[in-house]
CSV table of C-alpha atoms and ligand atoms in Angstrom, one decimal:
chain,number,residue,atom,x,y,z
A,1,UNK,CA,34.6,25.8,31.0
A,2,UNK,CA,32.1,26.6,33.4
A,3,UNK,CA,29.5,24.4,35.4
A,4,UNK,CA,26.1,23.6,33.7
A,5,UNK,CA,23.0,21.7,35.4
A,6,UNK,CA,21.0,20.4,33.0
A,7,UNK,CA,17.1,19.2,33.7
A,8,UNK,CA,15.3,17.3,31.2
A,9,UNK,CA,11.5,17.3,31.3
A,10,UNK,CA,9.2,14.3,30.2
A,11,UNK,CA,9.0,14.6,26.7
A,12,UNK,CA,12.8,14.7,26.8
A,13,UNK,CA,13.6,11.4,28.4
A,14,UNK,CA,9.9,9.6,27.1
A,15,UNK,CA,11.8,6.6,25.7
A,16,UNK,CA,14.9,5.6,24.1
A,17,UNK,CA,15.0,7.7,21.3
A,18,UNK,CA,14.4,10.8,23.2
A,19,UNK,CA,17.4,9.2,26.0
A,20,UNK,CA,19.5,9.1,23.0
A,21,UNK,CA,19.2,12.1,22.2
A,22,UNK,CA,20.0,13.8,25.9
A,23,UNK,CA,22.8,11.4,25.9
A,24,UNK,CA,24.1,13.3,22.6
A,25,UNK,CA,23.3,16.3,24.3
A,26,UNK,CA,25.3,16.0,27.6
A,27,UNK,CA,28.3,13.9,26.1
A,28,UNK,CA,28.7,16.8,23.8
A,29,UNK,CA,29.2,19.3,26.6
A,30,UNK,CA,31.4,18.7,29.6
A,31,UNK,CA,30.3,21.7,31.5
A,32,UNK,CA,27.3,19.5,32.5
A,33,UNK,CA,28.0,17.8,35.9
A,34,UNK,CA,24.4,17.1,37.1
A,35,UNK,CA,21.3,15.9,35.2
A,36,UNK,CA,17.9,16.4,36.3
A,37,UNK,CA,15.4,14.1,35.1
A,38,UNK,CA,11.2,14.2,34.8
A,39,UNK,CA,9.3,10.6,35.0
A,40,UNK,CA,9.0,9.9,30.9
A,41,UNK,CA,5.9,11.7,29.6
A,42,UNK,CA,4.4,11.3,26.4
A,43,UNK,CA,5.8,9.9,23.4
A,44,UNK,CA,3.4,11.4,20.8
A,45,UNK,CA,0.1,13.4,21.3
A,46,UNK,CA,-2.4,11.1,22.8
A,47,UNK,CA,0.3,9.5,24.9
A,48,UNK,CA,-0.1,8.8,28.7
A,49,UNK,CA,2.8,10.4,30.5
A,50,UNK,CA,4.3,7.9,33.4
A,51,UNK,CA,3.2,10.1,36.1
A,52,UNK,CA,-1.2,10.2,35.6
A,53,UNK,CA,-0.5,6.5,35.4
A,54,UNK,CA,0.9,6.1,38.5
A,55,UNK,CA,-1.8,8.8,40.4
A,56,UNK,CA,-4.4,6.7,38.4
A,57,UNK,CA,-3.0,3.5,40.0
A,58,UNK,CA,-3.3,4.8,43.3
A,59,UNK,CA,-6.9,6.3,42.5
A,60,UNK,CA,-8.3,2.7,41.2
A,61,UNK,CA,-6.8,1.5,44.6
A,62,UNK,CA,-8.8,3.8,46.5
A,63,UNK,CA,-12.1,3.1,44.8
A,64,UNK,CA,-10.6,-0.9,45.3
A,65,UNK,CA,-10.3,-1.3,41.1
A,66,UNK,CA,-7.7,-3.9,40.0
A,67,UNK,CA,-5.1,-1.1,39.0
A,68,UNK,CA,-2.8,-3.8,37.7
A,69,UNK,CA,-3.3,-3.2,33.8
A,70,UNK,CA,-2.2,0.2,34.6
A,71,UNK,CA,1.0,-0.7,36.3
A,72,UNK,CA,1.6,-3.3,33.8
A,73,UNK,CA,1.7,-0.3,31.0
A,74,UNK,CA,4.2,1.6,33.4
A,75,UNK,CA,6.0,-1.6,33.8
A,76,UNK,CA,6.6,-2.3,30.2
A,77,UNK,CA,7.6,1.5,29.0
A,78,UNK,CA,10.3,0.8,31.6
A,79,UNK,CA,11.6,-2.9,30.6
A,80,UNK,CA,11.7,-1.5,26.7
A,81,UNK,CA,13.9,1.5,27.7
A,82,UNK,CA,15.9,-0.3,29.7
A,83,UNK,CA,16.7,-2.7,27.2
A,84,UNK,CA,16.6,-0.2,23.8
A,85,UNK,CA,19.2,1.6,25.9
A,86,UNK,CA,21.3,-1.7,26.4
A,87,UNK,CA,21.9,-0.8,30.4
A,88,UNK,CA,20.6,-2.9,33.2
A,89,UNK,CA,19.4,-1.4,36.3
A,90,UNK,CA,17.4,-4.0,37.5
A,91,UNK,CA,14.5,-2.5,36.4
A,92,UNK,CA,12.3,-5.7,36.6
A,93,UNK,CA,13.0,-5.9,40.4
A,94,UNK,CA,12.6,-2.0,41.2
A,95,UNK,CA,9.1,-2.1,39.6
A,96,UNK,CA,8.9,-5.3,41.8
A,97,UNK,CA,9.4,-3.6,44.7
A,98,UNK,CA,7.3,-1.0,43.7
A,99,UNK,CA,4.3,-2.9,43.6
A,100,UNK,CA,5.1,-4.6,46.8
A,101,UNK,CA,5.0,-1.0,48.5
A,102,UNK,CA,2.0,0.2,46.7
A,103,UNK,CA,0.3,-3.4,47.9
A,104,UNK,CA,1.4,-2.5,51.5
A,105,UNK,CA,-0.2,0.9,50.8
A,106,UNK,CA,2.6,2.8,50.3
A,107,UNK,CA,1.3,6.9,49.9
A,108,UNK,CA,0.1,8.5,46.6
A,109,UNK,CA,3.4,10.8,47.0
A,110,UNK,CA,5.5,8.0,47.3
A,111,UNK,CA,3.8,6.0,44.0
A,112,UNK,CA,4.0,9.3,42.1
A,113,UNK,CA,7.6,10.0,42.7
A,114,UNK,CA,9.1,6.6,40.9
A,115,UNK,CA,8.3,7.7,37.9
A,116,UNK,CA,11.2,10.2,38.1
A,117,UNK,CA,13.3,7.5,40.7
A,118,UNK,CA,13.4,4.6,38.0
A,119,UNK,CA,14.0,6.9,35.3
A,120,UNK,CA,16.6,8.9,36.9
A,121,UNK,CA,18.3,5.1,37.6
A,122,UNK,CA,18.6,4.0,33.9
A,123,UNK,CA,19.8,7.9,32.4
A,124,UNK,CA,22.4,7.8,35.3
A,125,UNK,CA,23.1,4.0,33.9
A,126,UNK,CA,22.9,5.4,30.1
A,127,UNK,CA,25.3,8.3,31.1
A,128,UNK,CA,28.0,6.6,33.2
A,129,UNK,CA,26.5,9.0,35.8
A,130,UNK,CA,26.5,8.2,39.2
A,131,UNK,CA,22.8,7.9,40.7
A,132,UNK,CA,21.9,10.1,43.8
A,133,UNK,CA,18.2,9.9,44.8
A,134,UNK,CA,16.6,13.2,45.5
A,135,UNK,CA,15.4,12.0,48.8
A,136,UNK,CA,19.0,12.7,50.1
A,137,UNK,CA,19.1,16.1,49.3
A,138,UNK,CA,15.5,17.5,48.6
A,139,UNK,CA,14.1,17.8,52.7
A,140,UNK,CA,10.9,18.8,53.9
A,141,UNK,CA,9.7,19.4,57.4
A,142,UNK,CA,7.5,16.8,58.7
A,143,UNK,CA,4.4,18.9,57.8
A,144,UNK,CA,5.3,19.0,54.5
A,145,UNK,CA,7.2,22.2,54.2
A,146,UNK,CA,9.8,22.9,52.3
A,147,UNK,CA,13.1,23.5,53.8
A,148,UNK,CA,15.5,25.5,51.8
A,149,UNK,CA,18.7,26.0,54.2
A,150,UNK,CA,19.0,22.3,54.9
A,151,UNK,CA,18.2,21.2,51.3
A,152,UNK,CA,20.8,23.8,49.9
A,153,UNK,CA,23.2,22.6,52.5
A,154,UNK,CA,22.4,18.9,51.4
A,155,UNK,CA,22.7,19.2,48.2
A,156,UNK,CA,26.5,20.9,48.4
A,157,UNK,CA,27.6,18.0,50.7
A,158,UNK,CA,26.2,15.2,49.2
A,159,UNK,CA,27.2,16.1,45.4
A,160,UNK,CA,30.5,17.4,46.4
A,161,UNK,CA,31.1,13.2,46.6
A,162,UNK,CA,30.1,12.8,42.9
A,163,UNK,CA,31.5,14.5,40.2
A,164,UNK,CA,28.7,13.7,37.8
A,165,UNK,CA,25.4,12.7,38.9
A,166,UNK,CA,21.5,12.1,37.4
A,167,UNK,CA,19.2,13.1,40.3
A,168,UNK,CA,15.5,12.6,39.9
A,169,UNK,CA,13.6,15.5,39.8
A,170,UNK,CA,10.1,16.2,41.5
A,171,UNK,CA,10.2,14.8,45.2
A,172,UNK,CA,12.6,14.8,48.0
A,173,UNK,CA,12.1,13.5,51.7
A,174,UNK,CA,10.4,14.6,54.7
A,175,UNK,CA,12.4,14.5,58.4
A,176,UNK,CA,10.4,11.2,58.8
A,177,UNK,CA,11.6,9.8,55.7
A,178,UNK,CA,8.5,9.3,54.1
A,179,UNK,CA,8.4,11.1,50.3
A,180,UNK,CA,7.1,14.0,49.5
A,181,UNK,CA,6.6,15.9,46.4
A,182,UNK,CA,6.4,19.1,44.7
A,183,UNK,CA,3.5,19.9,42.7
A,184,UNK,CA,3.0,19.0,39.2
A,185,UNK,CA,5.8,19.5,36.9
A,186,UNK,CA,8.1,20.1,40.5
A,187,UNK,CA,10.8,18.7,38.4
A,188,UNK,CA,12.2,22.3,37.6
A,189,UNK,CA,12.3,23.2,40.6
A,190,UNK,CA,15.1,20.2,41.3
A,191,UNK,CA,16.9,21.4,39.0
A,192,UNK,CA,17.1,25.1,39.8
A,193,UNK,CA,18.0,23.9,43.5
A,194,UNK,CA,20.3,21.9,42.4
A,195,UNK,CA,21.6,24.5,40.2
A,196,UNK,CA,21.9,27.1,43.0
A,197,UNK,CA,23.5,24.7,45.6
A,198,UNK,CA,26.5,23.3,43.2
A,199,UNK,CA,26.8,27.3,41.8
A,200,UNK,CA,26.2,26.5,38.2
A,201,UNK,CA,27.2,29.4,35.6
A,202,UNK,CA,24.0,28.3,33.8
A,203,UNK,CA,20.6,26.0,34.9
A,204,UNK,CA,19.5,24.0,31.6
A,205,UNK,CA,16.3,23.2,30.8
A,206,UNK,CA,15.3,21.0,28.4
A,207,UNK,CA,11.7,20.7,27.1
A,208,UNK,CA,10.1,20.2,23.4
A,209,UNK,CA,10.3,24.1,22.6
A,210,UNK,CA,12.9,26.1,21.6
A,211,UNK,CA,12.0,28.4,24.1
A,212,UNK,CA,9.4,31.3,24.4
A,213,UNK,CA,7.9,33.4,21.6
A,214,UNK,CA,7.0,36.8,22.1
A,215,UNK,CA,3.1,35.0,21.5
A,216,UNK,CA,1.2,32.4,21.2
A,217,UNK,CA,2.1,30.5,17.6
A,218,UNK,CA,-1.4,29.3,17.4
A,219,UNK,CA,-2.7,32.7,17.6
A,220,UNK,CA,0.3,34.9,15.6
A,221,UNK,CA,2.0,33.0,12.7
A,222,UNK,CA,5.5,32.7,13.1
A,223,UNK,CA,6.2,34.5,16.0
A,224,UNK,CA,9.6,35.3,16.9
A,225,UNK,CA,11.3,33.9,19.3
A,226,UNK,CA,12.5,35.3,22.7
A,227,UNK,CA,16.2,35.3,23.0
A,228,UNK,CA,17.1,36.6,26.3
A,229,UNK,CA,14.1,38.0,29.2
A,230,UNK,CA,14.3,38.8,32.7
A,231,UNK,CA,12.6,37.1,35.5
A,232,UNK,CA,10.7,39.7,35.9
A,233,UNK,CA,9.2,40.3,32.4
A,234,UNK,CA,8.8,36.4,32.8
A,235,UNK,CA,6.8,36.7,35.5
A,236,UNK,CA,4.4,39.6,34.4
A,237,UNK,CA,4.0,36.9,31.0
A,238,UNK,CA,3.0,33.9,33.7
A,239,UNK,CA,-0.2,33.5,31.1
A,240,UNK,CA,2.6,32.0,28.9
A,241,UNK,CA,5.0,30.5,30.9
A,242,UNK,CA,3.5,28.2,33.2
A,243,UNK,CA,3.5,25.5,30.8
A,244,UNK,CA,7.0,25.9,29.9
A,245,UNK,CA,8.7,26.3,32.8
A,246,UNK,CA,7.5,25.7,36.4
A,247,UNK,CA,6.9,29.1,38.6
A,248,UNK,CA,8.7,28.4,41.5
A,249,UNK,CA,11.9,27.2,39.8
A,250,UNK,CA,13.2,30.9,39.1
A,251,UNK,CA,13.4,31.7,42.9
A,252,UNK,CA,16.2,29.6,43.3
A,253,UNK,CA,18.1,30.8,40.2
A,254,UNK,CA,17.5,33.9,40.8
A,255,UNK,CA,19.3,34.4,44.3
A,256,UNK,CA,22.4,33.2,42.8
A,257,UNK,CA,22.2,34.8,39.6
A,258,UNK,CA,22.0,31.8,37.6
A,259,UNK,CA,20.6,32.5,34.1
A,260,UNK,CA,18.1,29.5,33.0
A,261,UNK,CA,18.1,28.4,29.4
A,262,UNK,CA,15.2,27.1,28.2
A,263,UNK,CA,16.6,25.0,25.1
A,264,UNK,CA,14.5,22.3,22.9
A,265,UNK,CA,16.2,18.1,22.8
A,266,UNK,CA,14.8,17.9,19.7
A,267,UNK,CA,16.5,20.9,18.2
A,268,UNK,CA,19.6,21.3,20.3
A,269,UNK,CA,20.9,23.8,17.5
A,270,UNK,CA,18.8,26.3,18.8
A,271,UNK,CA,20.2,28.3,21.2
A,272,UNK,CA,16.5,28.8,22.9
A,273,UNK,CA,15.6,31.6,25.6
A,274,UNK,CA,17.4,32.7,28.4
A,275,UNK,CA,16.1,33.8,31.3
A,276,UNK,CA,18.9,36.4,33.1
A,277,UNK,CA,18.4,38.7,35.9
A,278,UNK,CA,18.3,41.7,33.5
A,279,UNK,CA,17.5,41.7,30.1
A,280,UNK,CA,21.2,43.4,28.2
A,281,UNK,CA,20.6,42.9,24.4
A,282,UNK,CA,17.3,43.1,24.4
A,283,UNK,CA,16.6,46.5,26.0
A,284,UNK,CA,15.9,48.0,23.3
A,285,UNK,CA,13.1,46.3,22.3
A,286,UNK,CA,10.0,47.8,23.7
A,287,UNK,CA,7.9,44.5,23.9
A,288,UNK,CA,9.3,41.4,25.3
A,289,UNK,CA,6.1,39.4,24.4
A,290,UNK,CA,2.8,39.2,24.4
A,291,UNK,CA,1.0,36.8,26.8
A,292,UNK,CA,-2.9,36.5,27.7
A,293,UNK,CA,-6.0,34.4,28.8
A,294,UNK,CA,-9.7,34.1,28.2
A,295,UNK,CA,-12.5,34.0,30.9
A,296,UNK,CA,-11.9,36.6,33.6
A,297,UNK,CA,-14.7,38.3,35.3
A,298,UNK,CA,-14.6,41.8,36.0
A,299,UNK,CA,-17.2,43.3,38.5
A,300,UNK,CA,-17.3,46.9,38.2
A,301,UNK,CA,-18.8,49.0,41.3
A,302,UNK,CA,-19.1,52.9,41.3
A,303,UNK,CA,-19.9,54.5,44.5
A,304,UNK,CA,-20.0,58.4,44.8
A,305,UNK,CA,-17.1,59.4,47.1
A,306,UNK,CA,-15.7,56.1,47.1
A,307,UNK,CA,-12.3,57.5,46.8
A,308,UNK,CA,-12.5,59.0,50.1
A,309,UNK,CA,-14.2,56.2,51.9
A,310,UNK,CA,-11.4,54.8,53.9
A,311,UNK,CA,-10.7,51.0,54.3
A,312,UNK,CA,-13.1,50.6,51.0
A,313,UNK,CA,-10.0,48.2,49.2
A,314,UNK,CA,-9.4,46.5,52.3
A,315,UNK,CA,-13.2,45.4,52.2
A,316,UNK,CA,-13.3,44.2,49.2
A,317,UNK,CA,-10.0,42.2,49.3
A,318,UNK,CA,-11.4,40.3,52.6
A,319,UNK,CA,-14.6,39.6,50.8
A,320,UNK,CA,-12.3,37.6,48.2
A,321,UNK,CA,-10.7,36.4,50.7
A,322,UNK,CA,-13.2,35.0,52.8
A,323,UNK,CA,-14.1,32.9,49.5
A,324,UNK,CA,-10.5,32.1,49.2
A,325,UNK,CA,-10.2,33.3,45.5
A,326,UNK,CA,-7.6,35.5,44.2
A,327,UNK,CA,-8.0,38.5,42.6
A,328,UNK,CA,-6.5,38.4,39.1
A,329,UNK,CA,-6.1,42.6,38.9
A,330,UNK,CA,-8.1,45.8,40.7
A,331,UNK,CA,-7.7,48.7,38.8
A,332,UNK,CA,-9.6,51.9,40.1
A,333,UNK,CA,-10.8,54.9,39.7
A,334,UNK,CA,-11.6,58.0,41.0
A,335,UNK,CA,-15.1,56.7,42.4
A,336,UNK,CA,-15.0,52.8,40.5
A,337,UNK,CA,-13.3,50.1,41.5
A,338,UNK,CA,-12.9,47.0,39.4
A,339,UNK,CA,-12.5,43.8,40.7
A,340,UNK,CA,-10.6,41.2,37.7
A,341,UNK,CA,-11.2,37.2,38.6
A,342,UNK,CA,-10.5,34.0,36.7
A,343,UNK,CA,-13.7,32.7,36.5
A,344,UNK,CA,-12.4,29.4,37.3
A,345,UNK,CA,-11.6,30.4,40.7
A,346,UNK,CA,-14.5,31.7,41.0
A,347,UNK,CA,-16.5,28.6,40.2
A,348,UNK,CA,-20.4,29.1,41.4
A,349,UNK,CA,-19.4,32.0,44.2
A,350,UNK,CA,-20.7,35.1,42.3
A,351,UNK,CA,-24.1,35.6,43.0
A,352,UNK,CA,-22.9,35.7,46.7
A,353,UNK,CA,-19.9,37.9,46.2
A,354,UNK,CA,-22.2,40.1,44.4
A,355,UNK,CA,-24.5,40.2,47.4
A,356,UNK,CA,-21.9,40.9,50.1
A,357,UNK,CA,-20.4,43.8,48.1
A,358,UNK,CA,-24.1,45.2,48.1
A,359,UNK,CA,-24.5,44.7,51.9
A,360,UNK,CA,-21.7,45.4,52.7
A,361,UNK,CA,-20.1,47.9,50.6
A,362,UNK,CA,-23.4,49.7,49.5
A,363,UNK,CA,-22.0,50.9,45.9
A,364,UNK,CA,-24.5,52.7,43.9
A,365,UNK,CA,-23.9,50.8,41.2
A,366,UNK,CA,-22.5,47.0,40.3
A,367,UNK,CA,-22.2,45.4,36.9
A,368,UNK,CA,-20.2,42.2,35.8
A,369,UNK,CA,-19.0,40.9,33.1
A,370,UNK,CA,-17.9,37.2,32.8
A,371,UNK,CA,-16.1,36.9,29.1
A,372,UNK,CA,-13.3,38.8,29.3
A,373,UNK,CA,-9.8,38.2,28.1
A,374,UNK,CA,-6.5,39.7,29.7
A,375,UNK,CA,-3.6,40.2,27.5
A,376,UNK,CA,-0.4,41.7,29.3
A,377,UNK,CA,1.9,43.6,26.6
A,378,UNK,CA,5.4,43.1,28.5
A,379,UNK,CA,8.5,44.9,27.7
A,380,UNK,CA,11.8,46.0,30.0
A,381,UNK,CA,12.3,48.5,27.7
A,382,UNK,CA,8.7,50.3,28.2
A,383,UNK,CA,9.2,52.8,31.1
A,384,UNK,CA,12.2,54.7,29.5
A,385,UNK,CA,9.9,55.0,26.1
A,386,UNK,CA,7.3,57.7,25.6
A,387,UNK,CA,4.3,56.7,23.6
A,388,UNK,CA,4.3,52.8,24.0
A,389,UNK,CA,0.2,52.7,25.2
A,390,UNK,CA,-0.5,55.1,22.7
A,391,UNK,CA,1.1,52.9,19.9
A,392,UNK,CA,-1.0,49.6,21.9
A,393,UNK,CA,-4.2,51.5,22.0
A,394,UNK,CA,-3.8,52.7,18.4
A,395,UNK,CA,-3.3,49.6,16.8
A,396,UNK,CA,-6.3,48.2,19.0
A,397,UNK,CA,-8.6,50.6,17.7
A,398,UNK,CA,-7.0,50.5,14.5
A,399,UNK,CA,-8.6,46.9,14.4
A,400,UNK,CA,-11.8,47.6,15.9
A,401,UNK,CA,-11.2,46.3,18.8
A,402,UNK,CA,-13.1,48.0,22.7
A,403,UNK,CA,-11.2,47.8,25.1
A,404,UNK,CA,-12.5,47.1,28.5
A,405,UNK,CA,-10.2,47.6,30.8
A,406,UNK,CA,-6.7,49.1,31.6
A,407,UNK,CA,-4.0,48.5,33.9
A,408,UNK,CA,-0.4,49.3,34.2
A,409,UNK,CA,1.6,47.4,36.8
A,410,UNK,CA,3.7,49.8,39.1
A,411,UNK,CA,7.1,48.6,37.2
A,412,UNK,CA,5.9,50.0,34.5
A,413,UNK,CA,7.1,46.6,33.0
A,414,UNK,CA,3.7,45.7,31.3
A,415,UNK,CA,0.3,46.8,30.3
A,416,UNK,CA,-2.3,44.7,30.2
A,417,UNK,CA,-6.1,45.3,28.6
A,418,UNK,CA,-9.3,43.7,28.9
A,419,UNK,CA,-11.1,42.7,25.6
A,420,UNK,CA,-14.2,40.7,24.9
A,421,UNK,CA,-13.2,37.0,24.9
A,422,UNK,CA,-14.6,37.0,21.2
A,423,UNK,CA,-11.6,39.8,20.2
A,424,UNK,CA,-8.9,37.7,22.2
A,425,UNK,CA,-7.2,36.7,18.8
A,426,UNK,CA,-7.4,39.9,17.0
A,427,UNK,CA,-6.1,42.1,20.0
A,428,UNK,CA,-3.0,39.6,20.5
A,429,UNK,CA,-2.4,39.4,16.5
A,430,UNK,CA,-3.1,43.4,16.2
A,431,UNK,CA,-0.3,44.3,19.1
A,432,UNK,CA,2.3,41.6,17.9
A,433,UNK,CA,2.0,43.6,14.9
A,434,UNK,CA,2.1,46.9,16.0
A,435,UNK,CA,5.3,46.2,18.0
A,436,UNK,CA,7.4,43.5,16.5
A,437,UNK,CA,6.4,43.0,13.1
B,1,LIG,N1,6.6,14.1,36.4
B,1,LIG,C1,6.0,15.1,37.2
B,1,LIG,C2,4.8,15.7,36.5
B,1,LIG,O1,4.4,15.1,35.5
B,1,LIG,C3,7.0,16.2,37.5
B,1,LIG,C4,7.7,16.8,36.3
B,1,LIG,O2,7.7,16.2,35.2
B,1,LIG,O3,8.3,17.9,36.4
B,1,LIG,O4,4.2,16.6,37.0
């Protein structure tokens, strides 16, 4: 039969409906034990999700604003579920108790995490689940660090007392017992923990998408959808996937081995993407999908005999660093090296970087370019195939299109180009086409 951990993300458990629907969802397979759950999130598009109302309660009570109107909305999304779902919980006197901590000035971490505590507390009630609160099994150091070992070792001794369980997602607790959180959207990473502590065959998580496409549908019409990826193609697509599925919830999968599903509660037919440790089926296909992002700025420096310079790299990486911004990509040449930044990190620093690579680095020539786009063309099956850039490259000029810069990660797992922001479209239609249409 196997064991399943299933984690349901805001839009998923946004109301009773949506709870409904989960409840459909997990009664209909007995392979899931334990249920992760997300603080409700938005019900339709211009919906608040649960969570920016409760950090915008604590912001109006740092800037001393009556933040009661908000807490009142968060209040009342909770008393309807409550009762639409026909459960009590109590809910009346946790939000009670909430407010008395916030009013005793209870920390942001703490007010952010009840928006997955209360809602974990009704599903459990909605389910016939038992109820175990993440801050029994999710531990960081008093500094705030994570700590794997005792959390994995937490997590097997605590649920081994429950044979079904809804945990909340997002936080756990510090040695001090205070609360601590993950970052935004953390509630992934609960689940995949959770998932590699109790050994599940498979980590389920359930958004509002069936799953990745090999692009972006607002760019490529109907784009097909991704059956089966490896973390590692996943990762090279990270343009795509961040929204979907939080980064740092494949580490914990991937240890054990556990494939994660991504599969869609409003759709439960679909049978969605999964995400295994090595793509079987799908190695054939040369392209995986097709993943990219506007607004990078590449600074281009030639220097004769730069090649043979030593420690030239090194240089320029501790320039980056010393303004703490990342460097997206640093493909070289013989003499030219090309630095690749997301302009939002960079954010006003330019004009000096520009100046310390003069000084310091003395190239003959430097040139930048702000509006470029990154597209990474990512496929398993691309190293043990001859003429994939040629096909890429073709169909890009095919369509008119310059490109403005080339790199091929060492796995030979991707390639991505640089195009002018203006030809982000067209490049990302013109490759989906090339390759999978
Ligand atoms: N509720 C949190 C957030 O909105 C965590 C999550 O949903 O995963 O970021």
């Amino acid at each position: 039969m196997g064991l399943k951990v299933a984690k349901f993300g805001g839009s998923s458990v946004a109301d009773a409906i949506q709870i409904n629907k989960i409840k459909d969802i997990v009664e209909g397979d007995d392979a899931i034990k334990y249920v992760v759950v997300s603080a409700p999130g938005k019900r339709f598009k211009d919906d608040s999700k649960v969570t920016d109302l409760l950090y915008l309660c604590k912001t109006h009570i740092e800037h001393k604003i009556p933040y009661e109107q908000i807490f009142q909305v968060i209040s009342d999304r909770y008393i309807a579920v409550e009762a639409n779902l026909g459960v009590d919980v109590d809910a009346k006197g946790e939000l009670q108790e909430i407010r008395r901590n916030i009013e005793a000035g209870a920390s942001v971490d703490y007010i952010a995490s009840r928006g997955e505590y209360l809602n974990a507390k009704i599903i459990a009630a909605a389910l016939g689940f038992d109820f175990v609160d993440a801050k029994e099994i999710i531990k960081f150091s008093d500094k705030g660090k994570f700590l794997e070992d005792i959390t994995n070792d937490s997590i097997k001794r605590v649920l081994a007392e429950h044979e079904t369980a809804v945990i909340p997602g997002f936080y756990g607790e510090r040695l001090d017992g205070s609360i601590k959180t993950f970052s935004r959207g953390g509630s992934d990473i609960t689940g995949a923990l959770i998932a590699r502590a109790v050994g599940a065959d498979v980590y389920e998580n359930w958004t509002d998408v069936s799953g990745f496409l090999m692009a972006d549908p607002r760019i490529v019409d109907n784009p097909k959808p991704i059956e089966e990826i490896s973390y590692k193609e996943l990762r090279e697509l990270s343009y795509m996937g961040a929204s979907v599925l939080h980064e740092d919830a494949v580490y914990p999968a991937r240890i054990e081995n556990i494939p994660i599903n991504i599969r869609n509660t409003n759709s439960p037919q679909d049978p969605g993407t999964m995400i295994v440790d090595r793509p079987h089926a799908n190695i054939n296909n040369v392209v995986s999908g097709i993943a990219g992002s506007k607004d990078f700025t590449v600074i281009n420096m030639f220097k004769s005999s730069m090649a043979t310079e030593r420690g030239f790299i090194r240089r320029v990486a501790g320039i980056m660093e010393d303004h703490d911004i990342a460097i997206e990509h640093i493909p070289t040449g013989v003499d030219t090296i090309s630095v690749v930044i997301d302009n939002e990190m960079l954010a006003g620093q330019l004009d000096d970087i520009i100046e310390e690579f003069k000084n310091q680095l003395k190239p003959d020539s430097i040139e930048v370019t702000d509006d470029i786009a990154m597209i990474a063309t990512v496929g398993a099956g691309m190293c043990t195939r001859t003429g994939t850039a040629a096909k890429l490259f073709t169909a890009l000029a095919e369509a008119n299109i310059n490109i403005r810069m080339i790199d091929q990660g060492s796995s030979e797992m991707n390639i991505i180009v640089g195009v002018d922001n203006t030809k982000f479209e067209d490049a990302i239609r013109a490759i989906y086409n090339a390759f999978v249409e």
